[in-house]
C-alpha cells in the first residue's frame, strides 16, 4: 500500500519499505513506504498550502464531504474489518465493532463542528471598556500531526482526524508501523469522498524516524498523539522547541477496586470483559485488581472460571474471543512482565504460556503491594494481577501510588463510599460499578500525571485543535 502525499499515492522517496505482518500466522500482508525526512517535509509543505484554502470552506460543506465518506465506509466496512483483524490480531467481532464506531464518531464530530459558536464579551464589564465589544471565535491551528497507536487505530483515527479537518486544519496522519493498512485505507476513502489534496495525507513509517521528523517539523502546529507515556514525553520535548500545541493520550495502569459490599458477580463480569478485550491491549483497561479480603477468594474462583472459558483461536473466526497480541515482540515483553511479577511474589493461577504472538489469558494472585505491576509497570496484554486489601484507605493509597493516572473504578453498593473514591482517585475518569474501559466518543477522555496532557472527545477535541481569536470592536457602543 502507498502513503498519501499531496494529491498522489506514493512510495518513499528513497524507496524503503516496511512489511506488515499478520501476527496470527506470520504471513506478510503488504508493505508500506518508510517515509523519509524529505517525504515528511513534502507532506507538510502541501498541508500548509492546502490549509490556507480549506479554512475558508464553509463548515456545512466540510460536513457534506464527511457524509460521503460515511457512505464509502458503509460500502467497504466488512473489507475494512477484515484488514484490521489481519494486521492486528484483533478478533473479527471487535474489528467490526471498531469499524462501526465510525458511524457514531463522525456524525457527532460533524454536529459539534456545526455548533462551535463564539461568545460576546459585552461592553461595560470592566472600567475603561464602556464602549468596547469583544467577540471570540475559534480558528484552526493549521497543520495537525495525528499520531495513532496500534491498539484501536480506527477509533483513534476518528478521535483525531475528524475534529482536525472539520475545524479547518490539514491533517497529516502517522499510523502505527505494525498495522497501518486500515488507517491508510480510511484516509484514501476521505480523499475519494472529496476532502482536498493536502488536507488528508498519510506518512507511514517508524515512530522513531518518520514520527520524529513530523513532530520536530517547525511548520506542524499541533500534535495529537495517542501512545505510550515514554513516547508522549519525548514528543512533548520536541514540541517545546517550536511551542506546538500538544494533546497527548498516553499509558495507564488503572486500578479496579472491589469494596466489601460490592456486587461480586458484576465485578467479575466487568473485570474479565474489560481486561481481555483486544487481548488486554487497552489503555484504560483495568490493570490492577484490588479486592477486599472478605471477597478475595470468591473473586479469584469466579474469575478463573470465566477466564478459562474464553475461546482463543483464529481472529477471523466469529467465535474467537482472545487471539494474538500485535506482534511476537509485544508478547515476549508481556511474558517477561508475567515472569517478573511471579519473581516478585505473585502466584500464577492461570495462563502464562506464550506461543509466537499468542499469550494465554493469565491470572496472577497474591501480588504483593511492592510488585512493579501494582505501580508503574503497564502490562499491555491479557494479564490480571490480583491483590487483597483490608481497608479503604489502603486501597486508595495503593491505587494512587503510580506515575499513571488514566482511569480507575470502584465497585460498591454504598453511595458514600463511591463518592469517596470518585474524589480520592487521582485520574481522568472514575467509573462506579463498571470498569474503567468505559469510554464514549462524547466524553472528555484523558489522563492525569504521566497518562497525558489534555482530553479527547466530542466534548473537548475542538478546543485542543483550534485557537481562540478575540475580535475587539473598539468604541462602537455609544
Ligand atoms: P507507541 O507509543 O509505541 O506508538 C504510538 C504512535 O507513536 C505510533 O504511531 C508510533 O509509530 C508513534 N511514535 C513512536 N515513537 C515516536 C516518536 N519518537 N515521535 C513521534 N511518534 C512516535 O504506542 P503503541 O504501542 O502503539 O500503543 C500502546 C500505548 O498507547 C500504551 O501505552 C497505551 O496505554 C497507549 N494508549 C493510550 C490511549 C489513551 O487514550 N490514553 C489509547 C490507546 C493507547
PDB file of N, CA, C and O and ligand atoms in Angstrom, residues 146-152 156 160 174-179 205-215 223 225-232 234-235 238 248-253 281-284 287 326 378 380 404 406 439 445-447 451-452 456, ligand 1:
ATOM      1  N   UNK A 146      -1.465  13.799  13.317  1.00  0.00           N
ATOM      2  CA  UNK A 146      -2.355  12.865  14.019  1.00  0.00           C
ATOM      3  C   UNK A 146      -1.596  11.541  14.149  1.00  0.00           C
ATOM      4  O   UNK A 146      -1.463  10.802  13.166  1.00  0.00           O
ATOM      5  N   UNK A 147      -1.102  11.255  15.331  1.00  0.00           N
ATOM      6  CA  UNK A 147      -0.226  10.081  15.505  1.00  0.00           C
ATOM      7  C   UNK A 147      -0.996   8.998  16.257  1.00  0.00           C
ATOM      8  O   UNK A 147      -1.506   9.221  17.362  1.00  0.00           O
ATOM      9  N   UNK A 148      -1.081   7.849  15.606  1.00  0.00           N
ATOM     10  CA  UNK A 148      -2.070   6.838  16.005  1.00  0.00           C
ATOM     11  C   UNK A 148      -1.370   5.581  16.527  1.00  0.00           C
ATOM     12  O   UNK A 148      -0.393   5.126  15.928  1.00  0.00           O
ATOM     13  N   UNK A 149      -1.869   5.006  17.624  1.00  0.00           N
ATOM     14  CA  UNK A 149      -1.262   3.782  18.160  1.00  0.00           C
ATOM     15  C   UNK A 149      -1.860   2.551  17.477  1.00  0.00           C
ATOM     16  O   UNK A 149      -2.809   2.665  16.700  1.00  0.00           O
ATOM     17  N   UNK A 150      -1.308   1.396  17.802  1.00  0.00           N
ATOM     18  CA  UNK A 150      -1.755   0.188  17.110  1.00  0.00           C
ATOM     19  C   UNK A 150      -3.057  -0.377  17.669  1.00  0.00           C
ATOM     20  O   UNK A 150      -3.754  -1.118  16.981  1.00  0.00           O
ATOM     21  N   UNK A 151      -3.390  -0.050  18.931  1.00  0.00           N
ATOM     22  CA  UNK A 151      -4.404  -0.899  19.581  1.00  0.00           C
ATOM     23  C   UNK A 151      -5.843  -0.630  19.119  1.00  0.00           C
ATOM     24  O   UNK A 151      -6.619  -1.578  18.962  1.00  0.00           O
ATOM     25  N   UNK A 152      -6.205   0.637  18.907  1.00  0.00           N
ATOM     26  CA  UNK A 152      -7.527   0.955  18.349  1.00  0.00           C
ATOM     27  C   UNK A 152      -7.321   1.981  17.239  1.00  0.00           C
ATOM     28  O   UNK A 152      -7.716   3.150  17.368  1.00  0.00           O
ATOM     29  N   UNK A 156      -9.036   5.823  17.110  1.00  0.00           N
ATOM     30  CA  UNK A 156      -8.174   6.993  17.315  1.00  0.00           C
ATOM     31  C   UNK A 156      -8.060   7.843  16.048  1.00  0.00           C
ATOM     32  O   UNK A 156      -7.891   9.062  16.125  1.00  0.00           O
ATOM     33  N   UNK A 160      -9.099  11.869  16.177  1.00  0.00           N
ATOM     34  CA  UNK A 160      -8.136  12.917  15.815  1.00  0.00           C
ATOM     35  C   UNK A 160      -8.468  13.566  14.469  1.00  0.00           C
ATOM     36  O   UNK A 160      -8.530  14.786  14.356  1.00  0.00           O
ATOM     37  N   UNK A 174      -0.085   9.718  10.941  1.00  0.00           N
ATOM     38  CA  UNK A 174       1.031   8.766  11.059  1.00  0.00           C
ATOM     39  C   UNK A 174       0.481   7.547  11.786  1.00  0.00           C
ATOM     40  O   UNK A 174       0.332   7.541  12.997  1.00  0.00           O
ATOM     41  N   UNK A 175       0.136   6.485  11.010  1.00  0.00           N
ATOM     42  CA  UNK A 175      -0.369   5.279  11.682  1.00  0.00           C
ATOM     43  C   UNK A 175       0.760   4.519  12.371  1.00  0.00           C
ATOM     44  O   UNK A 175       1.935   4.780  12.104  1.00  0.00           O
ATOM     45  N   UNK A 176       0.401   3.575  13.222  1.00  0.00           N
ATOM     46  CA  UNK A 176       1.414   2.726  13.857  1.00  0.00           C
ATOM     47  C   UNK A 176       2.088   1.881  12.782  1.00  0.00           C
ATOM     48  O   UNK A 176       1.458   1.497  11.789  1.00  0.00           O
ATOM     49  N   UNK A 177       3.366   1.558  12.980  1.00  0.00           N
ATOM     50  CA  UNK A 177       4.081   0.827  11.919  1.00  0.00           C
ATOM     51  C   UNK A 177       3.651  -0.636  11.838  1.00  0.00           C
ATOM     52  O   UNK A 177       3.752  -1.244  10.778  1.00  0.00           O
ATOM     53  N   UNK A 178       3.136  -1.213  12.928  1.00  0.00           N
ATOM     54  CA  UNK A 178       2.726  -2.625  12.863  1.00  0.00           C
ATOM     55  C   UNK A 178       1.441  -2.818  12.062  1.00  0.00           C
ATOM     56  O   UNK A 178       1.271  -3.848  11.419  1.00  0.00           O
ATOM     57  N   UNK A 179       0.508  -1.900  12.157  1.00  0.00           N
ATOM     58  CA  UNK A 179      -0.791  -2.110  11.481  1.00  0.00           C
ATOM     59  C   UNK A 179      -1.324  -0.821  10.828  1.00  0.00           C
ATOM     60  O   UNK A 179      -2.350  -0.278  11.231  1.00  0.00           O
ATOM     61  N   UNK A 205       5.569   4.830   8.493  1.00  0.00           N
ATOM     62  CA  UNK A 205       6.970   4.616   8.868  1.00  0.00           C
ATOM     63  C   UNK A 205       7.090   4.411  10.360  1.00  0.00           C
ATOM     64  O   UNK A 205       6.089   4.376  11.083  1.00  0.00           O
ATOM     65  N   UNK A 206       8.316   4.265  10.811  1.00  0.00           N
ATOM     66  CA  UNK A 206       8.544   4.043  12.241  1.00  0.00           C
ATOM     67  C   UNK A 206       8.385   5.349  13.015  1.00  0.00           C
ATOM     68  O   UNK A 206       8.700   6.427  12.498  1.00  0.00           O
ATOM     69  N   UNK A 207       7.961   5.189  14.256  1.00  0.00           N
ATOM     70  CA  UNK A 207       7.808   6.368  15.106  1.00  0.00           C
ATOM     71  C   UNK A 207       9.124   7.076  15.330  1.00  0.00           C
ATOM     72  O   UNK A 207       9.202   8.309  15.305  1.00  0.00           O
ATOM     73  N   UNK A 208      10.177   6.268  15.542  1.00  0.00           N
ATOM     74  CA  UNK A 208      11.471   6.855  15.903  1.00  0.00           C
ATOM     75  C   UNK A 208      12.072   7.674  14.756  1.00  0.00           C
ATOM     76  O   UNK A 208      12.935   8.513  14.998  1.00  0.00           O
ATOM     77  N   UNK A 209      11.638   7.445  13.536  1.00  0.00           N
ATOM     78  CA  UNK A 209      12.165   8.221  12.403  1.00  0.00           C
ATOM     79  C   UNK A 209      11.058   9.126  11.842  1.00  0.00           C
ATOM     80  O   UNK A 209      11.019  10.322  12.127  1.00  0.00           O
ATOM     81  N   UNK A 210      10.107   8.516  11.111  1.00  0.00           N
ATOM     82  CA  UNK A 210       9.041   9.312  10.472  1.00  0.00           C
ATOM     83  C   UNK A 210       8.274  10.143  11.513  1.00  0.00           C
ATOM     84  O   UNK A 210       8.015  11.336  11.303  1.00  0.00           O
ATOM     85  N   UNK A 211       7.935   9.506  12.637  1.00  0.00           N
ATOM     86  CA  UNK A 211       7.176  10.213  13.679  1.00  0.00           C
ATOM     87  C   UNK A 211       7.970  11.388  14.223  1.00  0.00           C
ATOM     88  O   UNK A 211       7.440  12.489  14.425  1.00  0.00           O
ATOM     89  N   UNK A 212       9.258  11.144  14.453  1.00  0.00           N
ATOM     90  CA  UNK A 212      10.104  12.221  14.994  1.00  0.00           C
ATOM     91  C   UNK A 212      10.220  13.381  13.997  1.00  0.00           C
ATOM     92  O   UNK A 212      10.084  14.547  14.393  1.00  0.00           O
ATOM     93  N   UNK A 213      10.432  13.072  12.706  1.00  0.00           N
ATOM     94  CA  UNK A 213      10.539  14.166  11.716  1.00  0.00           C
ATOM     95  C   UNK A 213       9.276  15.035  11.768  1.00  0.00           C
ATOM     96  O   UNK A 213       9.333  16.261  11.700  1.00  0.00           O
ATOM     97  N   UNK A 214       8.146  14.354  11.856  1.00  0.00           N
ATOM     98  CA  UNK A 214       6.872  15.078  11.838  1.00  0.00           C
ATOM     99  C   UNK A 214       6.727  15.961  13.085  1.00  0.00           C
ATOM    100  O   UNK A 214       6.366  17.141  12.988  1.00  0.00           O
ATOM    101  N   UNK A 215       7.037  15.372  14.233  1.00  0.00           N
ATOM    102  CA  UNK A 215       6.841  16.124  15.483  1.00  0.00           C
ATOM    103  C   UNK A 215       7.833  17.265  15.629  1.00  0.00           C
ATOM    104  O   UNK A 215       7.562  18.250  16.311  1.00  0.00           O
ATOM    105  N   UNK A 223       0.227  18.659  17.681  1.00  0.00           N
ATOM    106  CA  UNK A 223       0.432  17.205  17.642  1.00  0.00           C
ATOM    107  C   UNK A 223      -0.643  16.580  18.510  1.00  0.00           C
ATOM    108  O   UNK A 223      -0.779  16.916  19.695  1.00  0.00           O
ATOM    109  N   UNK A 225      -1.327  13.024  19.742  1.00  0.00           N
ATOM    110  CA  UNK A 225      -0.703  11.699  19.769  1.00  0.00           C
ATOM    111  C   UNK A 225      -1.355  10.815  20.821  1.00  0.00           C
ATOM    112  O   UNK A 225      -1.594  11.256  21.948  1.00  0.00           O
ATOM    113  N   UNK A 226      -1.661   9.605  20.441  1.00  0.00           N
ATOM    114  CA  UNK A 226      -2.038   8.588  21.423  1.00  0.00           C
ATOM    115  C   UNK A 226      -0.963   7.517  21.360  1.00  0.00           C
ATOM    116  O   UNK A 226      -0.624   7.033  20.275  1.00  0.00           O
ATOM    117  N   UNK A 227      -0.428   7.185  22.517  1.00  0.00           N
ATOM    118  CA  UNK A 227       0.641   6.187  22.554  1.00  0.00           C
ATOM    119  C   UNK A 227       1.142   6.008  23.974  1.00  0.00           C
ATOM    120  O   UNK A 227       0.471   6.380  24.942  1.00  0.00           O
ATOM    121  N   UNK A 228       2.334   5.471  24.078  1.00  0.00           N
ATOM    122  CA  UNK A 228       2.878   5.180  25.406  1.00  0.00           C
ATOM    123  C   UNK A 228       3.370   6.472  26.071  1.00  0.00           C
ATOM    124  O   UNK A 228       3.656   7.472  25.389  1.00  0.00           O
ATOM    125  N   UNK A 229       3.515   6.426  27.379  1.00  0.00           N
ATOM    126  CA  UNK A 229       3.945   7.635  28.102  1.00  0.00           C
ATOM    127  C   UNK A 229       5.357   8.023  27.720  1.00  0.00           C
ATOM    128  O   UNK A 229       5.667   9.211  27.600  1.00  0.00           O
ATOM    129  N   UNK A 230       6.239   7.031  27.500  1.00  0.00           N
ATOM    130  CA  UNK A 230       7.622   7.402  27.175  1.00  0.00           C
ATOM    131  C   UNK A 230       7.665   8.147  25.839  1.00  0.00           C
ATOM    132  O   UNK A 230       8.365   9.160  25.707  1.00  0.00           O
ATOM    133  N   UNK A 231       6.902   7.681  24.859  1.00  0.00           N
ATOM    134  CA  UNK A 231       6.865   8.380  23.563  1.00  0.00           C
ATOM    135  C   UNK A 231       6.226   9.767  23.741  1.00  0.00           C
ATOM    136  O   UNK A 231       6.718  10.765  23.209  1.00  0.00           O
ATOM    137  N   UNK A 232       5.152   9.841  24.501  1.00  0.00           N
ATOM    138  CA  UNK A 232       4.480  11.129  24.730  1.00  0.00           C
ATOM    139  C   UNK A 232       5.426  12.154  25.338  1.00  0.00           C
ATOM    140  O   UNK A 232       5.445  13.328  24.934  1.00  0.00           O
ATOM    141  N   UNK A 234       8.711  12.182  25.115  1.00  0.00           N
ATOM    142  CA  UNK A 234       9.740  12.632  24.164  1.00  0.00           C
ATOM    143  C   UNK A 234       9.138  13.556  23.104  1.00  0.00           C
ATOM    144  O   UNK A 234       9.767  14.532  22.677  1.00  0.00           O
ATOM    145  N   UNK A 235       7.900  13.289  22.705  1.00  0.00           N
ATOM    146  CA  UNK A 235       7.230  14.171  21.737  1.00  0.00           C
ATOM    147  C   UNK A 235       6.980  15.559  22.366  1.00  0.00           C
ATOM    148  O   UNK A 235       7.148  16.595  21.709  1.00  0.00           O
ATOM    149  N   UNK A 238      10.130  17.520  22.007  1.00  0.00           N
ATOM    150  CA  UNK A 238      10.428  18.104  20.690  1.00  0.00           C
ATOM    151  C   UNK A 238       9.409  19.177  20.335  1.00  0.00           C
ATOM    152  O   UNK A 238       9.745  20.147  19.653  1.00  0.00           O
ATOM    153  N   UNK A 248      -1.904  14.843  24.320  1.00  0.00           N
ATOM    154  CA  UNK A 248      -1.213  13.561  24.497  1.00  0.00           C
ATOM    155  C   UNK A 248      -2.083  12.612  25.319  1.00  0.00           C
ATOM    156  O   UNK A 248      -2.423  12.908  26.471  1.00  0.00           O
ATOM    157  N   UNK A 249      -2.445  11.505  24.686  1.00  0.00           N
ATOM    158  CA  UNK A 249      -3.267  10.482  25.366  1.00  0.00           C
ATOM    159  C   UNK A 249      -2.364   9.272  25.547  1.00  0.00           C
ATOM    160  O   UNK A 249      -2.016   8.597  24.582  1.00  0.00           O
ATOM    161  N   UNK A 250      -1.987   8.986  26.794  1.00  0.00           N
ATOM    162  CA  UNK A 250      -0.859   8.063  26.999  1.00  0.00           C
ATOM    163  C   UNK A 250      -1.248   6.823  27.811  1.00  0.00           C
ATOM    164  O   UNK A 250      -2.421   6.476  27.929  1.00  0.00           O
ATOM    165  N   UNK A 251      -0.241   6.191  28.360  1.00  0.00           N
ATOM    166  CA  UNK A 251      -0.445   4.882  29.003  1.00  0.00           C
ATOM    167  C   UNK A 251      -1.225   4.953  30.313  1.00  0.00           C
ATOM    168  O   UNK A 251      -1.512   6.034  30.831  1.00  0.00           O
ATOM    169  N   UNK A 252      -1.543   3.776  30.835  1.00  0.00           N
ATOM    170  CA  UNK A 252      -2.301   3.736  32.078  1.00  0.00           C
ATOM    171  C   UNK A 252      -2.034   2.455  32.855  1.00  0.00           C
ATOM    172  O   UNK A 252      -1.492   1.484  32.314  1.00  0.00           O
ATOM    173  N   UNK A 253      -2.392   2.496  34.127  1.00  0.00           N
ATOM    174  CA  UNK A 253      -2.338   1.283  34.958  1.00  0.00           C
ATOM    175  C   UNK A 253      -3.514   1.361  35.932  1.00  0.00           C
ATOM    176  O   UNK A 253      -3.336   1.472  37.146  1.00  0.00           O
ATOM    177  N   UNK A 281      -4.983  -5.253  25.299  1.00  0.00           N
ATOM    178  CA  UNK A 281      -4.223  -4.096  24.790  1.00  0.00           C
ATOM    179  C   UNK A 281      -5.128  -2.864  24.732  1.00  0.00           C
ATOM    180  O   UNK A 281      -5.507  -2.387  23.660  1.00  0.00           O
ATOM    181  N   UNK A 282      -5.489  -2.383  25.900  1.00  0.00           N
ATOM    182  CA  UNK A 282      -6.366  -1.202  26.001  1.00  0.00           C
ATOM    183  C   UNK A 282      -5.739  -0.268  27.017  1.00  0.00           C
ATOM    184  O   UNK A 282      -5.386  -0.686  28.122  1.00  0.00           O
ATOM    185  N   UNK A 283      -5.637   1.012  26.633  1.00  0.00           N
ATOM    186  CA  UNK A 283      -5.024   1.961  27.556  1.00  0.00           C
ATOM    187  C   UNK A 283      -5.767   2.006  28.883  1.00  0.00           C
ATOM    188  O   UNK A 283      -5.169   1.989  29.953  1.00  0.00           O
ATOM    189  N   UNK A 284      -7.118   2.070  28.803  1.00  0.00           N
ATOM    190  CA  UNK A 284      -7.901   2.285  30.021  1.00  0.00           C
ATOM    191  C   UNK A 284      -8.504   0.986  30.545  1.00  0.00           C
ATOM    192  O   UNK A 284      -9.485   1.025  31.292  1.00  0.00           O
ATOM    193  N   UNK A 287      -5.990  -2.659  35.133  1.00  0.00           N
ATOM    194  CA  UNK A 287      -4.749  -3.442  35.051  1.00  0.00           C
ATOM    195  C   UNK A 287      -4.224  -3.848  36.420  1.00  0.00           C
ATOM    196  O   UNK A 287      -3.238  -4.561  36.519  1.00  0.00           O
ATOM    197  N   UNK A 326      -0.337  -7.839  19.155  1.00  0.00           N
ATOM    198  CA  UNK A 326       0.013  -7.168  17.894  1.00  0.00           C
ATOM    199  C   UNK A 326       1.241  -7.806  17.235  1.00  0.00           C
ATOM    200  O   UNK A 326       1.362  -7.800  16.008  1.00  0.00           O
ATOM    201  N   UNK A 378       3.108  -0.780  33.200  1.00  0.00           N
ATOM    202  CA  UNK A 378       1.894  -1.020  32.408  1.00  0.00           C
ATOM    203  C   UNK A 378       2.066  -2.333  31.647  1.00  0.00           C
ATOM    204  O   UNK A 378       3.055  -2.515  30.930  1.00  0.00           O
ATOM    205  N   UNK A 380       0.608  -4.467  28.688  1.00  0.00           N
ATOM    206  CA  UNK A 380      -0.295  -4.328  27.545  1.00  0.00           C
ATOM    207  C   UNK A 380      -0.560  -5.713  26.965  1.00  0.00           C
ATOM    208  O   UNK A 380      -0.087  -6.057  25.878  1.00  0.00           O
ATOM    209  N   UNK A 404       1.023   6.745  36.691  1.00  0.00           N
ATOM    210  CA  UNK A 404      -0.109   6.843  35.771  1.00  0.00           C
ATOM    211  C   UNK A 404      -1.342   7.399  36.481  1.00  0.00           C
ATOM    212  O   UNK A 404      -1.511   7.214  37.686  1.00  0.00           O
ATOM    213  N   UNK A 406      -4.709   7.445  34.421  1.00  0.00           N
ATOM    214  CA  UNK A 406      -5.670   7.492  33.311  1.00  0.00           C
ATOM    215  C   UNK A 406      -7.101   7.329  33.842  1.00  0.00           C
ATOM    216  O   UNK A 406      -7.924   8.217  33.728  1.00  0.00           O
ATOM    217  N   UNK A 439     -15.837   3.978  27.761  1.00  0.00           N
ATOM    218  CA  UNK A 439     -15.459   5.194  27.028  1.00  0.00           C
ATOM    219  C   UNK A 439     -16.533   5.497  25.999  1.00  0.00           C
ATOM    220  O   UNK A 439     -16.997   4.586  25.306  1.00  0.00           O
ATOM    221  N   UNK A 445     -12.011  12.453  27.343  1.00  0.00           N
ATOM    222  CA  UNK A 445     -11.212  11.346  27.830  1.00  0.00           C
ATOM    223  C   UNK A 445      -9.758  11.783  27.904  1.00  0.00           C
ATOM    224  O   UNK A 445      -9.199  12.286  26.924  1.00  0.00           O
ATOM    225  N   UNK A 446      -9.128  11.595  29.044  1.00  0.00           N
ATOM    226  CA  UNK A 446      -7.721  11.999  29.140  1.00  0.00           C
ATOM    227  C   UNK A 446      -7.150  11.593  30.477  1.00  0.00           C
ATOM    228  O   UNK A 446      -7.875  11.276  31.420  1.00  0.00           O
ATOM    229  N   UNK A 447      -5.828  11.597  30.540  1.00  0.00           N
ATOM    230  CA  UNK A 447      -5.178  11.122  31.756  1.00  0.00           C
ATOM    231  C   UNK A 447      -4.551  12.240  32.557  1.00  0.00           C
ATOM    232  O   UNK A 447      -4.256  13.320  32.039  1.00  0.00           O
ATOM    233  N   UNK A 451      -0.145  10.007  32.357  1.00  0.00           N
ATOM    234  CA  UNK A 451      -1.091   9.407  31.402  1.00  0.00           C
ATOM    235  C   UNK A 451      -1.558  10.397  30.352  1.00  0.00           C
ATOM    236  O   UNK A 451      -2.360  10.031  29.484  1.00  0.00           O
ATOM    237  N   UNK A 452      -1.083  11.626  30.422  1.00  0.00           N
ATOM    238  CA  UNK A 452      -1.438  12.503  29.300  1.00  0.00           C
ATOM    239  C   UNK A 452      -1.553  13.976  29.635  1.00  0.00           C
ATOM    240  O   UNK A 452      -1.414  14.403  30.781  1.00  0.00           O
ATOM    241  N   UNK A 456      -9.604  14.227  25.015  1.00  0.00           N
ATOM    242  CA  UNK A 456     -10.034  13.970  23.646  1.00  0.00           C
ATOM    243  C   UNK A 456     -11.501  13.518  23.687  1.00  0.00           C
ATOM    244  O   UNK A 456     -11.884  12.766  24.572  1.00  0.00           O
TER     245      UNK A 456
HETATM  246  P1  LIG B   1       3.745   3.826  20.928  1.00  0.00           P
HETATM  247  O1  LIG B   1       3.988   4.944  21.883  1.00  0.00           O
HETATM  248  O2  LIG B   1       4.814   2.859  20.715  1.00  0.00           O
HETATM  249  O3  LIG B   1       3.356   4.402  19.479  1.00  0.00           O
HETATM  250  C1  LIG B   1       2.240   5.264  19.283  1.00  0.00           C
HETATM  251  C2  LIG B   1       2.432   6.012  17.969  1.00  0.00           C
HETATM  252  O4  LIG B   1       3.522   6.928  18.130  1.00  0.00           O
HETATM  253  C3  LIG B   1       2.814   5.119  16.776  1.00  0.00           C
HETATM  254  O5  LIG B   1       2.271   5.634  15.589  1.00  0.00           O
HETATM  255  C4  LIG B   1       4.325   5.251  16.747  1.00  0.00           C
HETATM  256  O6  LIG B   1       4.890   4.954  15.493  1.00  0.00           O
HETATM  257  C5  LIG B   1       4.489   6.713  17.117  1.00  0.00           C
HETATM  258  N1  LIG B   1       5.791   7.061  17.687  1.00  0.00           N
HETATM  259  C6  LIG B   1       6.641   6.276  18.387  1.00  0.00           C
HETATM  260  N2  LIG B   1       7.744   6.969  18.731  1.00  0.00           N
HETATM  261  C7  LIG B   1       7.573   8.225  18.254  1.00  0.00           C
HETATM  262  C8  LIG B   1       8.349   9.413  18.308  1.00  0.00           C
HETATM  263  N3  LIG B   1       9.524   9.445  18.925  1.00  0.00           N
HETATM  264  N4  LIG B   1       7.871  10.527  17.718  1.00  0.00           N
HETATM  265  C9  LIG B   1       6.665  10.519  17.113  1.00  0.00           C
HETATM  266  N5  LIG B   1       5.884   9.418  17.021  1.00  0.00           N
HETATM  267  C10 LIG B   1       6.326   8.292  17.595  1.00  0.00           C
HETATM  268  O7  LIG B   1       2.398   3.151  21.452  1.00  0.00           O
HETATM  269  P2  LIG B   1       1.657   1.836  20.904  1.00  0.00           P
HETATM  270  O8  LIG B   1       2.490   0.664  21.308  1.00  0.00           O
HETATM  271  O9  LIG B   1       1.253   1.989  19.500  1.00  0.00           O
HETATM  272  O10 LIG B   1       0.311   1.887  21.782  1.00  0.00           O
HETATM  273  C11 LIG B   1       0.240   1.419  23.087  1.00  0.00           C
HETATM  274  C12 LIG B   1       0.362   2.531  24.101  1.00  0.00           C
HETATM  275  O11 LIG B   1      -0.592   3.544  23.802  1.00  0.00           O
HETATM  276  C13 LIG B   1       0.038   2.044  25.504  1.00  0.00           C
HETATM  277  O12 LIG B   1       0.916   2.634  26.425  1.00  0.00           O
HETATM  278  C14 LIG B   1      -1.389   2.534  25.717  1.00  0.00           C
HETATM  279  O13 LIG B   1      -1.750   2.676  27.068  1.00  0.00           O
HETATM  280  C15 LIG B   1      -1.361   3.833  24.983  1.00  0.00           C
HETATM  281  N6  LIG B   1      -2.709   4.234  24.584  1.00  0.00           N
HETATM  282  C16 LIG B   1      -3.270   5.308  25.217  1.00  0.00           C
HETATM  283  C17 LIG B   1      -4.584   5.680  24.902  1.00  0.00           C
HETATM  284  C18 LIG B   1      -5.236   6.860  25.563  1.00  0.00           C
HETATM  285  O14 LIG B   1      -6.232   7.358  25.026  1.00  0.00           O
HETATM  286  N7  LIG B   1      -4.710   7.341  26.687  1.00  0.00           N
HETATM  287  C19 LIG B   1      -5.315   4.959  23.934  1.00  0.00           C
HETATM  288  C20 LIG B   1      -4.689   3.885  23.299  1.00  0.00           C
HETATM  289  C21 LIG B   1      -3.377   3.525  23.635  1.00  0.00           C
END
